[in-house]
Short mmCIF file of C-alpha atoms and ligand atoms in Angstrom, two decimals:
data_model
loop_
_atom_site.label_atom_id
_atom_site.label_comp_id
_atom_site.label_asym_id
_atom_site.label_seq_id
_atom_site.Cartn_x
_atom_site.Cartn_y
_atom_site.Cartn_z
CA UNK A 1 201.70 -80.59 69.10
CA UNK A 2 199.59 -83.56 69.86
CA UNK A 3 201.45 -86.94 70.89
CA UNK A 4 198.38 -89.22 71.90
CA UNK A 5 197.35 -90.90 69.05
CA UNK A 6 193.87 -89.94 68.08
CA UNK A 7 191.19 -92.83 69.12
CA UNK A 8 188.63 -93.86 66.25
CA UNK A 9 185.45 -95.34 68.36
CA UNK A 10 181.73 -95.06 68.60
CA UNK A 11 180.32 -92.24 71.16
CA UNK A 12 179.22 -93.54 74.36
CA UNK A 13 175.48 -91.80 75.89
CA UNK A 14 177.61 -89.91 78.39
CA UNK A 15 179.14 -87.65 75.48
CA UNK A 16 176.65 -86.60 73.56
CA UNK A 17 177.08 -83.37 75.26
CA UNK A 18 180.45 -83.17 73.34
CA UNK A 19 178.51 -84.21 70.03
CA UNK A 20 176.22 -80.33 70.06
CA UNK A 21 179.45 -78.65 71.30
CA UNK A 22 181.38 -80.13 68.64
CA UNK A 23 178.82 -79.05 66.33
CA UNK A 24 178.40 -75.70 67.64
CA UNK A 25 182.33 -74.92 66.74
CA UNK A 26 182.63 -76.28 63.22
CA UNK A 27 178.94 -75.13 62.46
CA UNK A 28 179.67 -71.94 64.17
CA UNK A 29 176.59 -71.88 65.27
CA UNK A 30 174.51 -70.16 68.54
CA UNK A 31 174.54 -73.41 71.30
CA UNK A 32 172.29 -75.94 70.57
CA UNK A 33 169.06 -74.64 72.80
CA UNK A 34 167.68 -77.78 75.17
CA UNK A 35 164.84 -78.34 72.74
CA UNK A 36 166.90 -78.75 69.50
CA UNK A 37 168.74 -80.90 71.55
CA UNK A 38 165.81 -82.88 72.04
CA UNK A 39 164.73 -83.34 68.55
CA UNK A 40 168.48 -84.36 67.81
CA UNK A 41 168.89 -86.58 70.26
CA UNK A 42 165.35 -88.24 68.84
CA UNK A 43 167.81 -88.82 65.33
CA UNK A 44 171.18 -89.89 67.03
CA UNK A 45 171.65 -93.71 66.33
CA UNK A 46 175.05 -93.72 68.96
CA UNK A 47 175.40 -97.56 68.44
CA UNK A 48 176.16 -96.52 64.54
CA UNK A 49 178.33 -93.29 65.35
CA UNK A 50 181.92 -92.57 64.69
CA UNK A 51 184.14 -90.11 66.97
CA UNK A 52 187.76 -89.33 66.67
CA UNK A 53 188.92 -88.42 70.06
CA UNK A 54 192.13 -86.87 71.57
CA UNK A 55 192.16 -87.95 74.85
CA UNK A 56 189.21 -87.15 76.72
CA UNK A 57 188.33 -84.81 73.54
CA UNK A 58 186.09 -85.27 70.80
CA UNK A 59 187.72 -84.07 67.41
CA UNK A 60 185.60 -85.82 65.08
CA UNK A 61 182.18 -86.87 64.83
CA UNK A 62 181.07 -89.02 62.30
CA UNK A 63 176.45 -89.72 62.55
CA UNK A 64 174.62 -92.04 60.47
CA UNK A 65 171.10 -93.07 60.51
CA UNK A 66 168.91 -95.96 59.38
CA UNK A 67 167.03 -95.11 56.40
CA UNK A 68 164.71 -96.01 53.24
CA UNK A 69 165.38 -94.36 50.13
CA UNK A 70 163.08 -94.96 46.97
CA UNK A 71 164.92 -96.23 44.23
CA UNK A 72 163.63 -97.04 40.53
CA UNK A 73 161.10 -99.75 41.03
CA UNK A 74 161.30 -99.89 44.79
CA UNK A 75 163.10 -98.95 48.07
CA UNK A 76 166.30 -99.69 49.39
CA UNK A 77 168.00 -99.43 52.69
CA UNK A 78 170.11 -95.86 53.00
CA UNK A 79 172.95 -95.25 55.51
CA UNK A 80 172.15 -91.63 55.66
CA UNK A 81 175.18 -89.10 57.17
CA UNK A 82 174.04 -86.87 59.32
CA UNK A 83 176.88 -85.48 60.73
CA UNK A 84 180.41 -84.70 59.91
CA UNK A 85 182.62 -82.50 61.81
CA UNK A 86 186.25 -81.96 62.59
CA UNK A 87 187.20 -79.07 65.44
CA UNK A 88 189.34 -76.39 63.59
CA UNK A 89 192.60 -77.36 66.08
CA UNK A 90 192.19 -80.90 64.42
CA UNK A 91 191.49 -79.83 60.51
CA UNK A 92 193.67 -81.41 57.86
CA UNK A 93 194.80 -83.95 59.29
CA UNK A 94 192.75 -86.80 57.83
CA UNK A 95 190.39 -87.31 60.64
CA UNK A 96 187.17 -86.60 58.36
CA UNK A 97 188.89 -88.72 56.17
CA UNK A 98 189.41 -91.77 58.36
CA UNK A 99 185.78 -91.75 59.64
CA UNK A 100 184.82 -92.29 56.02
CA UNK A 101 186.74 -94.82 55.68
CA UNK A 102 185.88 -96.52 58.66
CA UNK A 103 182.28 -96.09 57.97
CA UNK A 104 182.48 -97.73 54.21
CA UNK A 105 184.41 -100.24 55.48
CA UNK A 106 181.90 -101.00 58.07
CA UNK A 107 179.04 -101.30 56.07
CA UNK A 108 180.93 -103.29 53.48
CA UNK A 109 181.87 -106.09 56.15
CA UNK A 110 178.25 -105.85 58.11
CA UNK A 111 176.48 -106.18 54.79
CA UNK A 112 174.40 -103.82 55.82
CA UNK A 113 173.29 -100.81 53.61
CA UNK A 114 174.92 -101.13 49.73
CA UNK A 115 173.67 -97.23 49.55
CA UNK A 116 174.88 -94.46 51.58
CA UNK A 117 174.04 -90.61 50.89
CA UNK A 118 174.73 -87.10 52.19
CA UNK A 119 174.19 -83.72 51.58
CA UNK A 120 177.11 -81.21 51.62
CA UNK A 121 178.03 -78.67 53.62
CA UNK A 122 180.13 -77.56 50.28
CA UNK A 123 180.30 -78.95 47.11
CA UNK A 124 183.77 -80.04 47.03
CA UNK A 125 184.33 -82.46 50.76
CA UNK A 126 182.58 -86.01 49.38
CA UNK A 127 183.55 -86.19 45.65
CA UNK A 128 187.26 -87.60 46.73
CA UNK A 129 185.74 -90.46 48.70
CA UNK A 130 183.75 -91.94 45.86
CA UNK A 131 180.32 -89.61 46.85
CA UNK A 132 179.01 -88.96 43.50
CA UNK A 133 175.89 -85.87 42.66
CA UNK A 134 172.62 -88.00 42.34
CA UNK A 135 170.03 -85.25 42.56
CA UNK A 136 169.53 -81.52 42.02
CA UNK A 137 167.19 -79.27 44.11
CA UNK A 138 165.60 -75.97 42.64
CA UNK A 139 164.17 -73.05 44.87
CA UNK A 140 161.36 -70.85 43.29
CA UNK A 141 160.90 -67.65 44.56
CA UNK A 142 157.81 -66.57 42.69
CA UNK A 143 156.86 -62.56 42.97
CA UNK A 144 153.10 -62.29 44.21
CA UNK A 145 152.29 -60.05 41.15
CA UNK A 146 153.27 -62.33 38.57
CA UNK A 147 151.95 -65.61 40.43
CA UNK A 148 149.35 -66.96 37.66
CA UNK A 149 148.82 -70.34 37.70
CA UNK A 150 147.46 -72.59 34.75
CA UNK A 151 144.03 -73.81 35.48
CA UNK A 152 143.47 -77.64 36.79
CA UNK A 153 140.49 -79.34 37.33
CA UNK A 154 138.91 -80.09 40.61
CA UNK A 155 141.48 -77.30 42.24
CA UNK A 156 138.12 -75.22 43.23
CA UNK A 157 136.84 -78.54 44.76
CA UNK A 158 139.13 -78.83 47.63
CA UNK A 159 138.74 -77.04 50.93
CA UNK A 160 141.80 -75.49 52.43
CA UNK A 161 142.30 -75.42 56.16
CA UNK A 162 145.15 -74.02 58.69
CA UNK A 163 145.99 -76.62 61.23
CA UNK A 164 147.95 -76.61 64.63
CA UNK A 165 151.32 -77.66 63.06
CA UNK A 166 152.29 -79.45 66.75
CA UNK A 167 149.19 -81.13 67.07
CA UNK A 168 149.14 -84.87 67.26
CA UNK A 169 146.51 -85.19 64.66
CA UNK A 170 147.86 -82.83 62.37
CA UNK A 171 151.00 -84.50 62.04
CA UNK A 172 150.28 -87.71 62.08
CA UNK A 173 148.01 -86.82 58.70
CA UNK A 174 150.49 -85.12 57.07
CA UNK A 175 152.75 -88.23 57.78
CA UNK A 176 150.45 -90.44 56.01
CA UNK A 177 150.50 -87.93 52.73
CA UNK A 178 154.23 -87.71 53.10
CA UNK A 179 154.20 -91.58 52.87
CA UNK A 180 152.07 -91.80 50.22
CA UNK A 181 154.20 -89.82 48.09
CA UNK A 182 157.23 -91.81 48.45
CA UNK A 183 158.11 -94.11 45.58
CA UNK A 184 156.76 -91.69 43.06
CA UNK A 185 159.95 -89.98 42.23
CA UNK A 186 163.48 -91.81 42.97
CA UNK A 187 165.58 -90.49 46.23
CA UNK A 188 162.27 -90.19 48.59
CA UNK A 189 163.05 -90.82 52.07
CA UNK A 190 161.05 -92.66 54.04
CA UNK A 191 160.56 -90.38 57.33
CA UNK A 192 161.12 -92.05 60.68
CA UNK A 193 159.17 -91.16 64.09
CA UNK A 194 162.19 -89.08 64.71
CA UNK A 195 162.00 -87.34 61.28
CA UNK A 196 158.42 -86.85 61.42
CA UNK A 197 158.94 -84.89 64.73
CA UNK A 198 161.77 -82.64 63.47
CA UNK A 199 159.29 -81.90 60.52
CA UNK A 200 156.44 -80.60 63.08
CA UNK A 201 158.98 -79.17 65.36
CA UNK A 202 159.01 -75.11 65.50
CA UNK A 203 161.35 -74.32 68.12
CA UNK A 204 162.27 -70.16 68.43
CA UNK A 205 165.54 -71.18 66.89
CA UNK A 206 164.70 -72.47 63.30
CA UNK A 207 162.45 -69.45 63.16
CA UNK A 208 165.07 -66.95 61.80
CA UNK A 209 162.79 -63.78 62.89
CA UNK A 210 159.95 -65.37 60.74
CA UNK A 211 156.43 -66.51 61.83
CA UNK A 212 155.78 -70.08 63.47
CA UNK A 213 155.54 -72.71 61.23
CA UNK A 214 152.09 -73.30 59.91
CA UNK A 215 150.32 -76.02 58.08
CA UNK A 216 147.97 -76.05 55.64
CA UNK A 217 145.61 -78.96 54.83
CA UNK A 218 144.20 -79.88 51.67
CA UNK A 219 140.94 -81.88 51.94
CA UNK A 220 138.21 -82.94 49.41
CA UNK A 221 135.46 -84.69 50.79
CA UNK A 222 136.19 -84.60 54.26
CA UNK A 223 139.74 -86.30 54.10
CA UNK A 224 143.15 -84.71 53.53
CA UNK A 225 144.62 -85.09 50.37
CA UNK A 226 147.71 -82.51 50.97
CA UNK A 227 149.77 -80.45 53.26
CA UNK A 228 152.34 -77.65 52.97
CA UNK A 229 154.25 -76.47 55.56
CA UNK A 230 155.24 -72.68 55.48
CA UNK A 231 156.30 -69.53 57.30
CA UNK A 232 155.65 -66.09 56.54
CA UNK A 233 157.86 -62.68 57.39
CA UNK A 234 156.09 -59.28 57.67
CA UNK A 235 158.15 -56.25 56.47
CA UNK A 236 157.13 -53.21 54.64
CA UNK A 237 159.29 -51.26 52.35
CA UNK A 238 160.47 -47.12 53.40
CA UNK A 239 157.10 -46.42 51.13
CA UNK A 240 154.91 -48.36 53.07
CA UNK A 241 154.30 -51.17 51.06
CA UNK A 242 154.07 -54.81 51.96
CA UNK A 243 157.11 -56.65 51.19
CA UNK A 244 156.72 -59.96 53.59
CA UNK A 245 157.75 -63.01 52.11
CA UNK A 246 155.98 -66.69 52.19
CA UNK A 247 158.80 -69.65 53.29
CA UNK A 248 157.47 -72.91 52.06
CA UNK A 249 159.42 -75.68 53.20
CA UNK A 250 157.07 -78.90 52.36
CA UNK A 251 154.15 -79.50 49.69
CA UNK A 252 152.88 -82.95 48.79
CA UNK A 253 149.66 -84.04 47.51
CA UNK A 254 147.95 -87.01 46.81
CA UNK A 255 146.70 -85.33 43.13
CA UNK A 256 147.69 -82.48 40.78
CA UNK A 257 143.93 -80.53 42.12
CA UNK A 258 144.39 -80.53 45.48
CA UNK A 259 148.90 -79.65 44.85
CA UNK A 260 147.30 -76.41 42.60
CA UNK A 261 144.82 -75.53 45.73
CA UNK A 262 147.79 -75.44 47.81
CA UNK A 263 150.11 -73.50 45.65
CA UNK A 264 147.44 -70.96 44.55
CA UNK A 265 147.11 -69.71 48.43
CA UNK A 266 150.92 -70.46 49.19
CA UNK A 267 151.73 -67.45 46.12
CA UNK A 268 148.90 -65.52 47.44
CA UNK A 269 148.91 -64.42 50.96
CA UNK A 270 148.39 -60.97 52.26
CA UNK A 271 150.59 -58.61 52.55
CA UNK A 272 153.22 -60.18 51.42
CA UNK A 273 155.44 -59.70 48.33
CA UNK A 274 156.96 -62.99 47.31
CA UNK A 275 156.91 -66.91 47.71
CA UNK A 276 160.04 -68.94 48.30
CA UNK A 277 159.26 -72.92 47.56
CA UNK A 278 162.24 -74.77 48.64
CA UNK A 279 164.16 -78.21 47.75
CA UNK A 280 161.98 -78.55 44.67
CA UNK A 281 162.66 -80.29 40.92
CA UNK A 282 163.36 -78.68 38.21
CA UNK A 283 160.15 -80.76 36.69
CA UNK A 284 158.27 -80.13 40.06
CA UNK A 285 154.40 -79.10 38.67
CA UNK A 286 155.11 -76.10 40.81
CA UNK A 287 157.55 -75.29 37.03
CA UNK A 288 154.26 -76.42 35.05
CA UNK A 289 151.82 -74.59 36.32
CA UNK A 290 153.34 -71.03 36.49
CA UNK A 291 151.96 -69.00 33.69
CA UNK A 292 155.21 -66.53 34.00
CA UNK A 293 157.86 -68.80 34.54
CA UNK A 294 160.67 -66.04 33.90
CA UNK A 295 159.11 -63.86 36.33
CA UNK A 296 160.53 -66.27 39.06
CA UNK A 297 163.53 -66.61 40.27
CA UNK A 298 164.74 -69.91 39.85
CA UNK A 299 167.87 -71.20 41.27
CA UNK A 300 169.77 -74.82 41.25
CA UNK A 301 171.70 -76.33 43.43
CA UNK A 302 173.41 -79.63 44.28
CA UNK A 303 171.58 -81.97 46.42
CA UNK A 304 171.82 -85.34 47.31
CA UNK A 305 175.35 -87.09 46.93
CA UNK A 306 175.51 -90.75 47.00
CA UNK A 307 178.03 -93.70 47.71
CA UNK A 308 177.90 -96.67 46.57
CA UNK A 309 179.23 -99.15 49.32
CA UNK A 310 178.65 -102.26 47.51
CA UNK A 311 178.25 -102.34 43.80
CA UNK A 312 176.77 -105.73 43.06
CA UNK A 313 174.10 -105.21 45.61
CA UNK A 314 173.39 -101.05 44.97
CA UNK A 315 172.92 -101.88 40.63
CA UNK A 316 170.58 -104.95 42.09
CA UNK A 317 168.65 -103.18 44.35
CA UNK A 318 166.87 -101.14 41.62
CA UNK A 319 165.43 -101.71 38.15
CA UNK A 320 165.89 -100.07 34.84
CA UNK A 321 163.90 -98.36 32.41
CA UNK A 322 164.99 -100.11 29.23
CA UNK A 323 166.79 -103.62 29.25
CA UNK A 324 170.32 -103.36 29.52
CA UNK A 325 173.19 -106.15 29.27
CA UNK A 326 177.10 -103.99 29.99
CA UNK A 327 179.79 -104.81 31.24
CA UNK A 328 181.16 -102.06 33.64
CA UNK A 329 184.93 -101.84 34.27
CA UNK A 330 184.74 -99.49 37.53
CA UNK A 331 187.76 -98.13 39.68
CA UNK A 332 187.33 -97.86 43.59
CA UNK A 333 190.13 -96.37 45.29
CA UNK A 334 188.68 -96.43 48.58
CA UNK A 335 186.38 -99.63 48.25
CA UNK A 336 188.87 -101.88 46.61
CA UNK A 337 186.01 -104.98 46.59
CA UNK A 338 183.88 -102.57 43.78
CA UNK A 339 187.23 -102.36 41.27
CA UNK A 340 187.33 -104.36 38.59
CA UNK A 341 184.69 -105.68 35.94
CA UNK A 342 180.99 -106.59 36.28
CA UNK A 343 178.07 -107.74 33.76
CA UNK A 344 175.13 -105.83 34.82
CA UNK A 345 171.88 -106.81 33.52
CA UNK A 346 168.51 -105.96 33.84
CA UNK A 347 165.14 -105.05 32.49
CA UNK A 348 162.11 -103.15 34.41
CA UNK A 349 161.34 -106.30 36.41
CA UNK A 350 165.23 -107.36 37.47
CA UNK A 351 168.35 -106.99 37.71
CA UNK A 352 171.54 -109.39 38.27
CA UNK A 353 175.12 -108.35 38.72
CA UNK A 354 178.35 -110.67 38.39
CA UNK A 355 182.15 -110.21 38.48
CA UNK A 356 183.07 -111.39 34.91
CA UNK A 357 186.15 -111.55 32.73
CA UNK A 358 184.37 -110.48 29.58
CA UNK A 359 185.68 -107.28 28.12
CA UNK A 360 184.57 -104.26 29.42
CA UNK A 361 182.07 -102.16 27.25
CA UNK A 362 182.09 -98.92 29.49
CA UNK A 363 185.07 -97.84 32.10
CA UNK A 364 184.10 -95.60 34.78
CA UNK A 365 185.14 -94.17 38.56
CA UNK A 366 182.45 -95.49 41.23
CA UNK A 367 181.60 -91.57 41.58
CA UNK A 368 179.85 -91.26 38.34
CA UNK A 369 178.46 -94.75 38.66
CA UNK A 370 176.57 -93.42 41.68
CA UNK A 371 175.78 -89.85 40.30
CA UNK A 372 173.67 -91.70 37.41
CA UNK A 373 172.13 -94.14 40.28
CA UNK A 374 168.32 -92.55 40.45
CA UNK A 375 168.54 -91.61 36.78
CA UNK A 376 169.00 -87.86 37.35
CA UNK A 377 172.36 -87.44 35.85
CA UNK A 378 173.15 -89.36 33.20
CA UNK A 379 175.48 -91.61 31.46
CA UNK A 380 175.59 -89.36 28.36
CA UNK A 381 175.85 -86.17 30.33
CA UNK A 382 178.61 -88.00 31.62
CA UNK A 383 180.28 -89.44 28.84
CA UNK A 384 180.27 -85.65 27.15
CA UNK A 385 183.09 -84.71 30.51
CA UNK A 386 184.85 -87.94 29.55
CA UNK A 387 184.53 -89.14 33.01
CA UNK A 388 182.71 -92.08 31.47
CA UNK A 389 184.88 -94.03 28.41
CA UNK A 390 182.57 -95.97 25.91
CA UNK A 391 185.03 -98.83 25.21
CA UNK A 392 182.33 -101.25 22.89
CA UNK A 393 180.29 -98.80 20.63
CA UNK A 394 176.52 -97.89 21.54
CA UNK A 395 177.64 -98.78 25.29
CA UNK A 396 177.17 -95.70 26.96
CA UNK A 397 173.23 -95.04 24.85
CA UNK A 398 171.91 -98.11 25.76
CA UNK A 399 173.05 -97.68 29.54
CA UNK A 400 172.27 -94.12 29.90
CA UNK A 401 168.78 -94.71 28.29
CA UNK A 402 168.47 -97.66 31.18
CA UNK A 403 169.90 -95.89 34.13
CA UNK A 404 167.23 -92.74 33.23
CA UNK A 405 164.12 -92.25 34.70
CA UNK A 406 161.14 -90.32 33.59
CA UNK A 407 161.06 -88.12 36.74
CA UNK A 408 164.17 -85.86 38.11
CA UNK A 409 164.78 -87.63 41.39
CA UNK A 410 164.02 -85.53 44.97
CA UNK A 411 164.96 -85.41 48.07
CA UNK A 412 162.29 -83.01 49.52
CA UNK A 413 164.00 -83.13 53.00
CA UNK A 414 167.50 -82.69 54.86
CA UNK A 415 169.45 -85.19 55.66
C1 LIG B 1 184.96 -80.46 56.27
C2 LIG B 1 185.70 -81.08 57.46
C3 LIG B 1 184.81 -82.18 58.06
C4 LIG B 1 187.02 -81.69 56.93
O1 LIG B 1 187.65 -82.42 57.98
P1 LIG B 1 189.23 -82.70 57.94
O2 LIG B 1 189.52 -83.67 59.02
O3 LIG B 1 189.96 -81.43 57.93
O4 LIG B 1 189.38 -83.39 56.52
P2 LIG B 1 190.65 -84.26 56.04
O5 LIG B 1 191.89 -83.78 56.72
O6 LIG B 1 190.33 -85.71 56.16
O7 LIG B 1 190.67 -83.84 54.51
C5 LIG B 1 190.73 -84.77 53.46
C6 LIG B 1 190.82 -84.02 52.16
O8 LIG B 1 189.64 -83.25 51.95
C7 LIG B 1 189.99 -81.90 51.70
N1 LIG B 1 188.95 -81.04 52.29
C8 LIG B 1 188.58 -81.02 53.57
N2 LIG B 1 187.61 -80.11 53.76
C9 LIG B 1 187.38 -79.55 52.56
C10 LIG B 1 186.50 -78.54 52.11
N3 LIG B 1 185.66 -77.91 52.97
N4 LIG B 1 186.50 -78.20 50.80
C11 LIG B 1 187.36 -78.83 49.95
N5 LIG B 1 188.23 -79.80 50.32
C12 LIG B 1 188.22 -80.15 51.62
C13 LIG B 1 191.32 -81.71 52.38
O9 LIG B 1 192.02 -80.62 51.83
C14 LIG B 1 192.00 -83.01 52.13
O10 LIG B 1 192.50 -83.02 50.80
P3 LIG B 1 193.87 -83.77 50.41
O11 LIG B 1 193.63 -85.22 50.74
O12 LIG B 1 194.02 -83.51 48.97
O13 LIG B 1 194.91 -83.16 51.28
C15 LIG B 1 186.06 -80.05 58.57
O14 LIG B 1 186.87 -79.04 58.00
C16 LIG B 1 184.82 -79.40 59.18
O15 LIG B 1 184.32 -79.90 60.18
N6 LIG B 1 184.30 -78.30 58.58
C17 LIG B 1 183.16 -77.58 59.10
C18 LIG B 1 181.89 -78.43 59.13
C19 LIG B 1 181.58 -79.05 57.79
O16 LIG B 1 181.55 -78.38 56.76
N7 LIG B 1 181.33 -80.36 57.80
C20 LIG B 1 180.91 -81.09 56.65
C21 LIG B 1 179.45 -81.30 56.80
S1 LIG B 1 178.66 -81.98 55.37
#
């Protein structure tokens, strides 16, 4: 039985050590190798973490980092969870549960980020603590023999070339096509320096028995206009065939010519049988482009889950795609300062948002109200579950149309 109370205080430099073992356990993962370590350590904001300890013991570890996150018609300021983790002798006991309310309450009284987001270890943890489902990913695994792609113009035009993933260079230009990209679908991350070194990273231990990572460049006229990112494995069947597969992890591209260049060598590499294309969209013009859709194998998954720390500020912080004027009567069980009723209104250019006593034309949980944030999900879905009520009629069409955007939203990497 424990009779210490357990502490609740940021992590001080001289226990990060505890931060990999307590990551290790819950994870139940190999130790974190030296050079993990070091790309970690080049992510860990300490002055932002959380730790539950017992004594001398760390119990709970709660990371954030500093990010940007595109939102319909610009960016906004992300606290991004990193880390969660509770050691199985301290389970159950609400110290995951404390953290996050320490941490909402945080950024509520710094007025700092109005955003926060996470992806799950499982579906179920977040949804309780107001974390609602704001984008979807889709992996493609697209057999070799079926990999026709639909024609684009220019594709021939581009020049393909492997480049030394770790080299300065290298990275530094796939960087600056990563950055381009951002903004042009909703839940983008901006990549930090530390980011942006975990991407080019390829220690032994993220290899999972497959090749090193490799980069390919796409460049038309002497400058580089895209980049994947990929690993292969080499296996042959008990007949002797070739039954390797091709691991893409990243694909951006300035335009549509040089993305099809890129994709047509990605689903054609020798000896291999397959290629997997990871965190895509469901509208990615990877889907487009295959002549044989069915002959993939397409599967969907849960993605990005986002909190909404401060209401007011979160609706502000973005535009909408058709003008709206609601008024919102939202519950907050956690974040008591969000309950209540606003007047949200906005247009593609602005957006205000203002307590008001007027009566409410939709009533919703802050959960859904941040699942329909980037205009993935939306209000109608929602309202078909009855986890949205229209309360004034033609409420819930006008906002859904409003909240929607024309592009799934996407985060392409792991937070
Ligand atoms: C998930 C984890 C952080 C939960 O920590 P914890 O301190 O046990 O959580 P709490 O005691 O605060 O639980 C709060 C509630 O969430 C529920 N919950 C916790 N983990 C859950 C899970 N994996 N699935 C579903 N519900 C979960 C609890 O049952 C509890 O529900 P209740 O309030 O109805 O009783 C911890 O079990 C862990 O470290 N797991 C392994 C690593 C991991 O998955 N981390 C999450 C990374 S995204």
């Amino acid at each position: 039985m424990h009779s210490e109370p357990l502490e609740l205080r940021v992590i001080a430099e001289s226990e990060i050590d505890q931060i990999f073992q307590l990551d290790e356990i819950t994870f139940s993962s190999e130790p974190v190798p030296p050079e993990v370590q070091a790309i970690e350590r080049g992510l860990l904001e300490l002055d932002r973490s959380v730790g539950v300890f017992d004594g001398g013991t760390l119990a709970g570890v709660g990371l954030v980092q500093t990010l940007q996150m595109a939102v319909p018609g610009g960016l906004a300021p992300l606290a991004a969870v990193a880390l969660i983790g509770v050691l199985p002798t301290h389970r159950r006991r609400g110290v995951m549960s404390s953290m996050i309310r320490h941490q909402l309450h945080s950024w509520h009284e710094s007025g700092r980020e109005a955003i926060a987001g996470l992806t799950a270890s499982e579906s179920p943890i977040y949804g309780r603590f107001g974390y609602g489902l704001a984008s979807m990913e889709t992996v493609f695994t697209v057999p070799r023999h079926r990999a026709g792609l639909r024609p684009v113009p220019g594709a021939r035009d581009v020049a393909l070339r492997l480049a030394p993933t770790s080299d300065p260079d290298c990275r530094r230009t796939c960087e600056e096509i990563y950055a381009r990209r951002v903004g042009k679908r909703a839940g983008m991350l901006m990549r930090t320096e530390g980011w942006a070194n975990a991407y080019s990273a390829d220690p032994e231990s993220w290899r999972g028995g497959k090749s090193a990572l490799r980069t390919l460049l796409a460049e038309r006229d002497g400058r580089a206009v895209g980049y994947a990112r990929y690993r292969t494995s080499s296996t042959f069947d008990d007949s002797g065939v070739a039954a390797g597969g091709v691991f893409v992890g990243e694909l951006h591209a300035d335009d549509i010519a040089a993305y099809a260049a890129l994709t047509g060598y990605l689903v054609d590499i020798d000896l291999t049988a397959s290629t997997t294309f990871y965190r895509q969209t469901l509208d990615s013009p990877l889907a487009h482009l295959l002549t044989d859709l069915r002959a993939a194998n397409v599967h969907v998954r849960d993605s990005l889950y986002l909190r909404l720390v401060d209401v007011d500020r979160a609706l502000t912080a973005r535009t909408y795609s058709t003008p709206i004027d609601v008024v919102i009567e939202l519950t907050d069980e956690l974040c008591p300062w969000n309950a209540g009723r606003w007047r949200l209104r906005g247009d593609e250019k602005t957006a205000s948002c203002e307590r008001t006593e007027s009566a409410a034309d939709l009533a919703l949980d802050v959960r859904e109200l941040a699942s329909v944030y980037l205009g993935g999900t939306t209000l109608a879905g929602l309202a078909q579950t009855a986890l949205v009520t229209e309360l004034h009629p033609g409420a819930v069409a006008q906002a859904s149309r409003a909240f929607s955007t024309d592009l799934e939203p996407w985060l392409p990497f792991g937070i």
